[in-house]
Amino acid sequence: MARCGCGTDRCNCSIVAGPGITVEGNGSPGVPVVISAEPAPPLEVANDDSCVTLDGDGSTASPLSAALRLDPSESNALVCGPDGLMVPAGGGSTVETGCGITGDGSAASPVNVPVGEWPFECDVDTEGGDLFCDSSGRLRTLPRGRTFYQQQVTNDYNDPTPVPATYPTEIAHHSITFTNPDPCRPMYVLCEQEVDVDIDYPPNSGATWGITGDEQQRFANTGSGTLNDVHTQLTKVFHFEIAPGATATQNLFIQAGAGFGGAAYNKVQSYLRVFGIIL
């Protein structure tokens, strides 16, 4: 920076040096002004990363340099290529295998999973199952198939009760409640309803009974003696599906009617069976 002061006939100027600059001389012919720069302090280098080595102080004689440190272990496949660090083809780390898996993962010995021969006539590309990776990295197959069975047996005993004249009239209500044990897939259900009604038939009497609107048996005693505990065990089977993890209740409405001549029932027995298939 130059600072000047002027009188009546001339100006006197002086030069003020900034940081790192030295100014010597007064500008006269005998003592010319000399401006010089102070040398920069040396650069301090700290190696705080075990994978990089820094060297030099940044001067002309000792320029700053950085070099990557590569682990000399034989398992280290990294090398410094023309465009940076790289793993050369076939130079990856090998792996240890088990459970019948062969190979070490190298180019000369790729990992190989032993497989069986598809034993079915259908196409493996369309009918084969999948493998899945769980949260821990373990391979998983499709959920395993399951079967399910539950039974409800009910016996209603009562004093002889006249069979109603109107059919159908409900004389018992039985049910079974069950849950699909699979949280993933629907359950295909085969439900069996098995019913047995004991009826006493005096001479010249008759009655009928059935399951949920479906008449199962009609009987009449045309003889001269009483027939006690006449019964036949009859069955109905049907199917449906319930959703994964869902709970369902299957009702059984036992009905009777068309009673005459003093026909009376004294026992209503039922079996409710649920067979579940989960695939």
Short mmCIF file of C-alpha atoms in Angstrom, two decimals:
data_model
loop_
_atom_site.label_atom_id
_atom_site.label_comp_id
_atom_site.label_asym_id
_atom_site.label_seq_id
_atom_site.Cartn_x
_atom_site.Cartn_y
_atom_site.Cartn_z
CA MET A 1 0.00 0.00 0.00
CA ALA A 2 1.36 3.41 -0.97
CA ARG A 3 0.85 6.43 1.22
CA CYS A 4 1.66 9.94 -0.13
CA GLY A 5 1.88 13.45 1.33
CA CYS A 6 2.15 16.52 -0.92
CA GLY A 7 3.63 19.98 -0.23
CA THR A 8 3.68 23.12 -2.35
CA ASP A 9 6.22 21.86 -4.82
CA ARG A 10 6.29 18.02 -4.57
CA CYS A 11 4.78 14.81 -3.14
CA ASN A 12 6.54 12.27 -0.87
CA CYS A 13 5.24 8.68 -0.99
CA SER A 14 6.01 5.66 1.21
CA ILE A 15 5.10 1.98 0.68
CA VAL A 16 3.48 0.06 3.54
CA ALA A 17 3.94 -3.72 3.34
CA GLY A 18 1.07 -6.17 3.98
CA PRO A 19 1.31 -9.50 5.82
CA GLY A 20 4.11 -11.73 4.52
CA ILE A 21 5.68 -8.87 2.44
CA THR A 22 8.92 -6.99 3.23
CA VAL A 23 9.68 -3.53 1.77
CA GLU A 24 13.19 -2.08 2.00
CA GLY A 25 14.73 1.15 0.65
CA ASN A 26 13.44 4.71 0.33
CA GLY A 27 13.26 4.95 -3.41
CA SER A 28 16.28 7.25 -3.88
CA PRO A 29 18.86 6.50 -6.52
CA GLY A 30 21.20 5.16 -3.90
CA VAL A 31 18.63 3.20 -1.93
CA PRO A 32 16.06 1.78 -4.33
CA VAL A 33 12.87 0.17 -3.03
CA VAL A 34 13.11 -3.67 -2.75
CA ILE A 35 9.94 -5.73 -2.20
CA SER A 36 10.27 -9.38 -1.18
CA ALA A 37 7.94 -12.10 0.12
CA GLU A 38 8.55 -14.04 3.29
CA PRO A 39 8.90 -17.81 2.83
CA ALA A 40 5.69 -19.83 3.59
CA PRO A 41 5.76 -21.95 6.74
CA PRO A 42 6.15 -25.73 6.17
CA LEU A 43 2.95 -27.79 5.71
CA GLU A 44 2.13 -30.09 8.61
CA VAL A 45 0.89 -33.57 7.61
CA ALA A 46 -0.93 -36.00 9.95
CA ASN A 47 -1.67 -39.63 8.99
CA ASP A 48 -4.96 -40.31 10.76
CA ASP A 49 -6.20 -42.97 8.32
CA SER A 50 -4.56 -46.38 8.27
CA CYS A 51 -5.50 -46.80 4.60
CA VAL A 52 -3.81 -43.63 3.26
CA THR A 53 -0.19 -42.49 3.66
CA LEU A 54 0.59 -38.74 3.27
CA ASP A 55 4.14 -37.44 2.65
CA GLY A 56 5.97 -34.17 1.83
CA ASP A 57 5.61 -30.65 3.16
CA GLY A 58 4.15 -29.00 0.07
CA SER A 59 7.38 -27.27 -0.94
CA THR A 60 9.06 -27.42 -4.32
CA ALA A 61 11.73 -29.67 -2.96
CA SER A 62 9.25 -31.91 -1.13
CA PRO A 63 5.80 -31.83 -2.75
CA LEU A 64 2.81 -33.27 -0.92
CA SER A 65 1.93 -36.84 -1.96
CA ALA A 66 -0.74 -39.41 -0.92
CA ALA A 67 -0.52 -43.17 -1.36
CA LEU A 68 -3.11 -45.88 -0.65
CA ARG A 69 -2.02 -48.69 1.63
CA LEU A 70 -3.10 -52.15 0.38
CA ASP A 71 -3.13 -55.07 2.77
CA PRO A 72 -0.53 -57.56 1.52
CA SER A 73 -2.65 -60.55 2.61
CA GLU A 74 -3.30 -63.13 -0.13
CA SER A 75 -7.05 -62.80 0.51
CA ASN A 76 -6.99 -59.14 -0.53
CA ALA A 77 -8.03 -58.89 -4.18
CA LEU A 78 -7.88 -55.07 -4.52
CA VAL A 79 -5.30 -53.60 -6.89
CA CYS A 80 -4.66 -50.09 -8.14
CA GLY A 81 -5.66 -49.93 -11.81
CA PRO A 82 -5.22 -47.10 -14.34
CA ASP A 83 -8.54 -45.57 -13.29
CA GLY A 84 -8.48 -46.35 -9.58
CA LEU A 85 -8.95 -49.27 -7.21
CA MET A 86 -10.38 -52.42 -8.78
CA VAL A 87 -10.83 -56.17 -8.32
CA PRO A 88 -9.36 -57.88 -11.37
CA ALA A 89 -11.42 -60.48 -13.20
CA GLY A 90 -11.22 -63.79 -11.35
CA GLY A 91 -9.45 -62.15 -8.42
CA GLY A 92 -12.32 -62.06 -5.92
CA SER A 93 -12.08 -63.68 -2.53
CA THR A 94 -12.92 -67.36 -2.36
CA VAL A 95 -15.56 -68.81 -0.05
CA GLU A 96 -15.91 -71.88 2.10
CA THR A 97 -18.90 -74.08 1.29
CA GLY A 98 -20.87 -76.85 2.97
CA CYS A 99 -24.08 -78.91 2.74
CA GLY A 100 -23.05 -80.35 -0.60
CA ILE A 101 -22.33 -76.96 -2.24
CA THR A 102 -19.07 -77.10 -4.21
CA GLY A 103 -16.63 -74.53 -5.61
CA ASP A 104 -14.78 -71.67 -3.94
CA GLY A 105 -16.23 -68.75 -5.92
CA SER A 106 -13.21 -68.19 -8.12
CA ALA A 107 -13.37 -67.99 -11.90
CA ALA A 108 -11.84 -71.45 -12.16
CA SER A 109 -14.17 -72.96 -9.55
CA PRO A 110 -17.56 -71.23 -9.38
CA VAL A 111 -19.94 -72.03 -6.54
CA ASN A 112 -22.30 -74.82 -7.58
CA VAL A 113 -25.52 -75.84 -5.81
CA PRO A 114 -26.40 -79.52 -6.34
CA VAL A 115 -29.91 -79.98 -7.70
CA GLY A 116 -32.08 -83.00 -8.31
CA GLU A 117 -33.81 -84.07 -11.48
CA TRP A 118 -37.38 -82.74 -11.82
CA PRO A 119 -39.48 -85.93 -11.34
CA PHE A 120 -42.83 -84.64 -12.62
CA GLU A 121 -44.43 -84.50 -16.05
CA CYS A 122 -45.40 -80.84 -15.63
CA ASP A 123 -43.08 -77.99 -16.63
CA VAL A 124 -40.61 -76.98 -13.91
CA ASP A 125 -40.53 -73.41 -15.28
CA THR A 126 -44.22 -72.89 -14.54
CA GLU A 127 -44.89 -75.32 -11.69
CA GLY A 128 -41.67 -75.20 -9.67
CA GLY A 129 -41.68 -73.40 -6.30
CA ASP A 130 -39.50 -70.49 -5.29
CA LEU A 131 -36.80 -69.84 -2.70
CA PHE A 132 -36.95 -66.76 -0.50
CA CYS A 133 -34.47 -64.87 1.69
CA ASP A 134 -35.62 -64.12 5.25
CA SER A 135 -34.58 -61.18 7.45
CA SER A 136 -31.51 -63.08 8.73
CA GLY A 137 -30.30 -63.98 5.22
CA ARG A 138 -31.40 -67.62 5.46
CA LEU A 139 -32.95 -69.26 2.39
CA ARG A 140 -36.56 -70.33 2.82
CA THR A 141 -38.94 -72.40 0.69
CA LEU A 142 -42.70 -71.98 0.31
CA PRO A 143 -44.66 -72.65 3.54
CA ARG A 144 -45.05 -76.33 4.21
CA GLY A 145 -48.39 -77.99 3.52
CA ARG A 146 -50.65 -78.66 6.47
CA THR A 147 -53.71 -80.68 7.37
CA PHE A 148 -56.25 -79.86 10.05
CA TYR A 149 -58.91 -81.80 11.94
CA GLN A 150 -61.41 -80.81 14.62
CA GLN A 151 -64.51 -82.60 15.92
CA GLN A 152 -67.48 -81.55 18.02
CA VAL A 153 -69.76 -84.26 19.51
CA THR A 154 -73.06 -83.21 21.11
CA ASN A 155 -75.74 -85.35 22.79
CA ASP A 156 -79.03 -83.80 23.84
CA TYR A 157 -81.04 -86.11 26.12
CA ASN A 158 -84.58 -85.16 27.12
CA ASP A 159 -87.88 -86.62 28.26
CA PRO A 160 -89.96 -87.86 25.32
CA THR A 161 -91.10 -84.73 23.52
CA PRO A 162 -93.88 -84.84 20.91
CA VAL A 163 -92.63 -84.29 17.39
CA PRO A 164 -94.15 -81.02 16.08
CA ALA A 165 -96.82 -81.28 13.42
CA THR A 166 -95.21 -78.59 11.25
CA TYR A 167 -92.06 -79.36 9.30
CA PRO A 168 -89.45 -77.97 9.56
CA THR A 169 -89.41 -77.03 13.26
CA GLU A 170 -85.99 -76.61 14.91
CA ILE A 171 -85.48 -79.05 17.80
CA ALA A 172 -81.69 -78.56 18.31
CA HIS A 173 -78.94 -76.15 17.33
CA HIS A 174 -75.35 -77.43 17.43
CA SER A 175 -72.20 -75.73 16.09
CA ILE A 176 -68.43 -75.98 15.76
CA THR A 177 -65.97 -73.06 15.76
CA PHE A 178 -62.48 -73.48 14.29
CA THR A 179 -59.52 -71.38 13.13
CA ASN A 180 -57.30 -71.72 10.07
CA PRO A 181 -53.87 -72.38 11.66
CA ASP A 182 -51.99 -71.05 8.62
CA PRO A 183 -51.23 -67.29 8.59
CA CYS A 184 -50.28 -67.35 4.89
CA ARG A 185 -52.82 -69.37 2.90
CA PRO A 186 -56.54 -70.10 2.82
CA MET A 187 -57.72 -73.46 4.14
CA TYR A 188 -59.87 -75.76 2.01
CA VAL A 189 -62.45 -77.23 4.39
CA LEU A 190 -64.45 -80.45 4.14
CA CYS A 191 -67.21 -80.32 6.72
CA GLU A 192 -69.19 -83.39 7.77
CA GLN A 193 -72.50 -83.14 9.63
CA GLU A 194 -73.65 -86.43 11.17
CA VAL A 195 -77.02 -86.55 12.95
CA ASP A 196 -78.99 -89.24 14.80
CA VAL A 197 -82.47 -88.59 16.30
CA ASP A 198 -84.10 -91.22 18.56
CA ILE A 199 -87.91 -91.29 18.22
CA ASP A 200 -90.52 -93.46 19.94
CA TYR A 201 -93.37 -94.50 17.64
CA PRO A 202 -96.63 -95.77 19.18
CA PRO A 203 -98.97 -97.75 16.88
CA ASN A 204 -100.24 -95.67 13.94
CA SER A 205 -97.79 -92.82 14.44
CA GLY A 206 -95.15 -91.17 12.33
CA ALA A 207 -92.67 -88.27 12.04
CA THR A 208 -89.86 -86.85 9.95
CA TRP A 209 -86.58 -85.09 10.73
CA GLY A 210 -83.80 -83.38 8.76
CA ILE A 211 -80.75 -81.10 8.71
CA THR A 212 -81.06 -77.40 7.90
CA GLY A 213 -84.09 -77.67 5.65
CA ASP A 214 -83.07 -80.97 4.09
CA GLU A 215 -85.40 -83.82 5.09
CA GLN A 216 -83.36 -86.88 6.03
CA GLN A 217 -85.84 -89.48 7.30
CA ARG A 218 -89.61 -90.02 7.27
CA PHE A 219 -90.98 -92.99 9.21
CA ALA A 220 -94.40 -94.34 10.18
CA ASN A 221 -95.35 -97.23 12.49
CA THR A 222 -98.33 -99.06 10.95
CA GLY A 223 -98.09 -101.98 13.34
CA SER A 224 -99.87 -102.71 16.58
CA GLY A 225 -96.89 -102.34 18.93
CA THR A 226 -94.74 -99.38 20.04
CA LEU A 227 -91.34 -98.98 18.43
CA ASN A 228 -88.88 -97.36 20.82
CA ASP A 229 -85.72 -95.41 19.96
CA VAL A 230 -86.02 -95.77 16.22
CA HIS A 231 -82.96 -93.98 14.80
CA THR A 232 -80.72 -93.81 11.77
CA GLN A 233 -77.37 -92.02 11.68
CA LEU A 234 -77.22 -89.89 8.52
CA THR A 235 -74.48 -87.68 7.11
CA LYS A 236 -74.04 -84.61 4.90
CA VAL A 237 -70.67 -83.40 3.55
CA PHE A 238 -69.88 -80.05 1.91
CA HIS A 239 -66.86 -77.81 1.38
CA PHE A 240 -65.80 -74.16 1.59
CA GLU A 241 -62.67 -72.02 2.17
CA ILE A 242 -61.66 -69.71 5.00
CA ALA A 243 -59.01 -66.99 4.81
CA PRO A 244 -55.51 -67.24 6.36
CA GLY A 245 -55.74 -67.13 10.15
CA ALA A 246 -59.52 -66.62 10.05
CA THR A 247 -62.02 -68.14 12.47
CA ALA A 248 -65.32 -69.64 11.26
CA THR A 249 -68.40 -71.12 12.91
CA GLN A 250 -70.38 -73.85 11.18
CA ASN A 251 -73.95 -74.16 12.43
CA LEU A 252 -76.08 -77.30 12.41
CA PHE A 253 -79.85 -76.79 12.67
CA ILE A 254 -81.65 -80.08 13.41
CA GLN A 255 -85.32 -80.02 12.50
CA ALA A 256 -88.33 -82.30 12.89
CA GLY A 257 -92.01 -82.25 12.03
CA ALA A 258 -94.98 -84.00 10.45
CA GLY A 259 -95.50 -85.73 13.79
CA PHE A 260 -98.74 -87.59 14.49
CA GLY A 261 -100.08 -90.39 16.65
CA GLY A 262 -97.90 -89.51 19.67
CA ALA A 263 -94.49 -89.86 18.02
CA ALA A 264 -91.92 -88.35 20.45
CA TYR A 265 -88.15 -87.81 20.33
CA ASN A 266 -85.88 -88.35 23.37
CA LYS A 267 -82.34 -87.87 22.07
CA VAL A 268 -80.60 -85.72 19.46
CA GLN A 269 -76.99 -86.63 18.71
CA SER A 270 -74.62 -84.93 16.27
CA TYR A 271 -71.02 -85.11 15.10
CA LEU A 272 -69.50 -82.07 13.45
CA ARG A 273 -66.14 -82.79 11.81
CA VAL A 274 -63.87 -80.33 10.03
CA PHE A 275 -61.09 -81.60 7.76
CA GLY A 276 -58.75 -78.83 6.57
CA ILE A 277 -56.24 -78.96 3.69
CA ILE A 278 -53.65 -76.18 3.34
CA LEU A 279 -51.33 -76.29 0.30
#
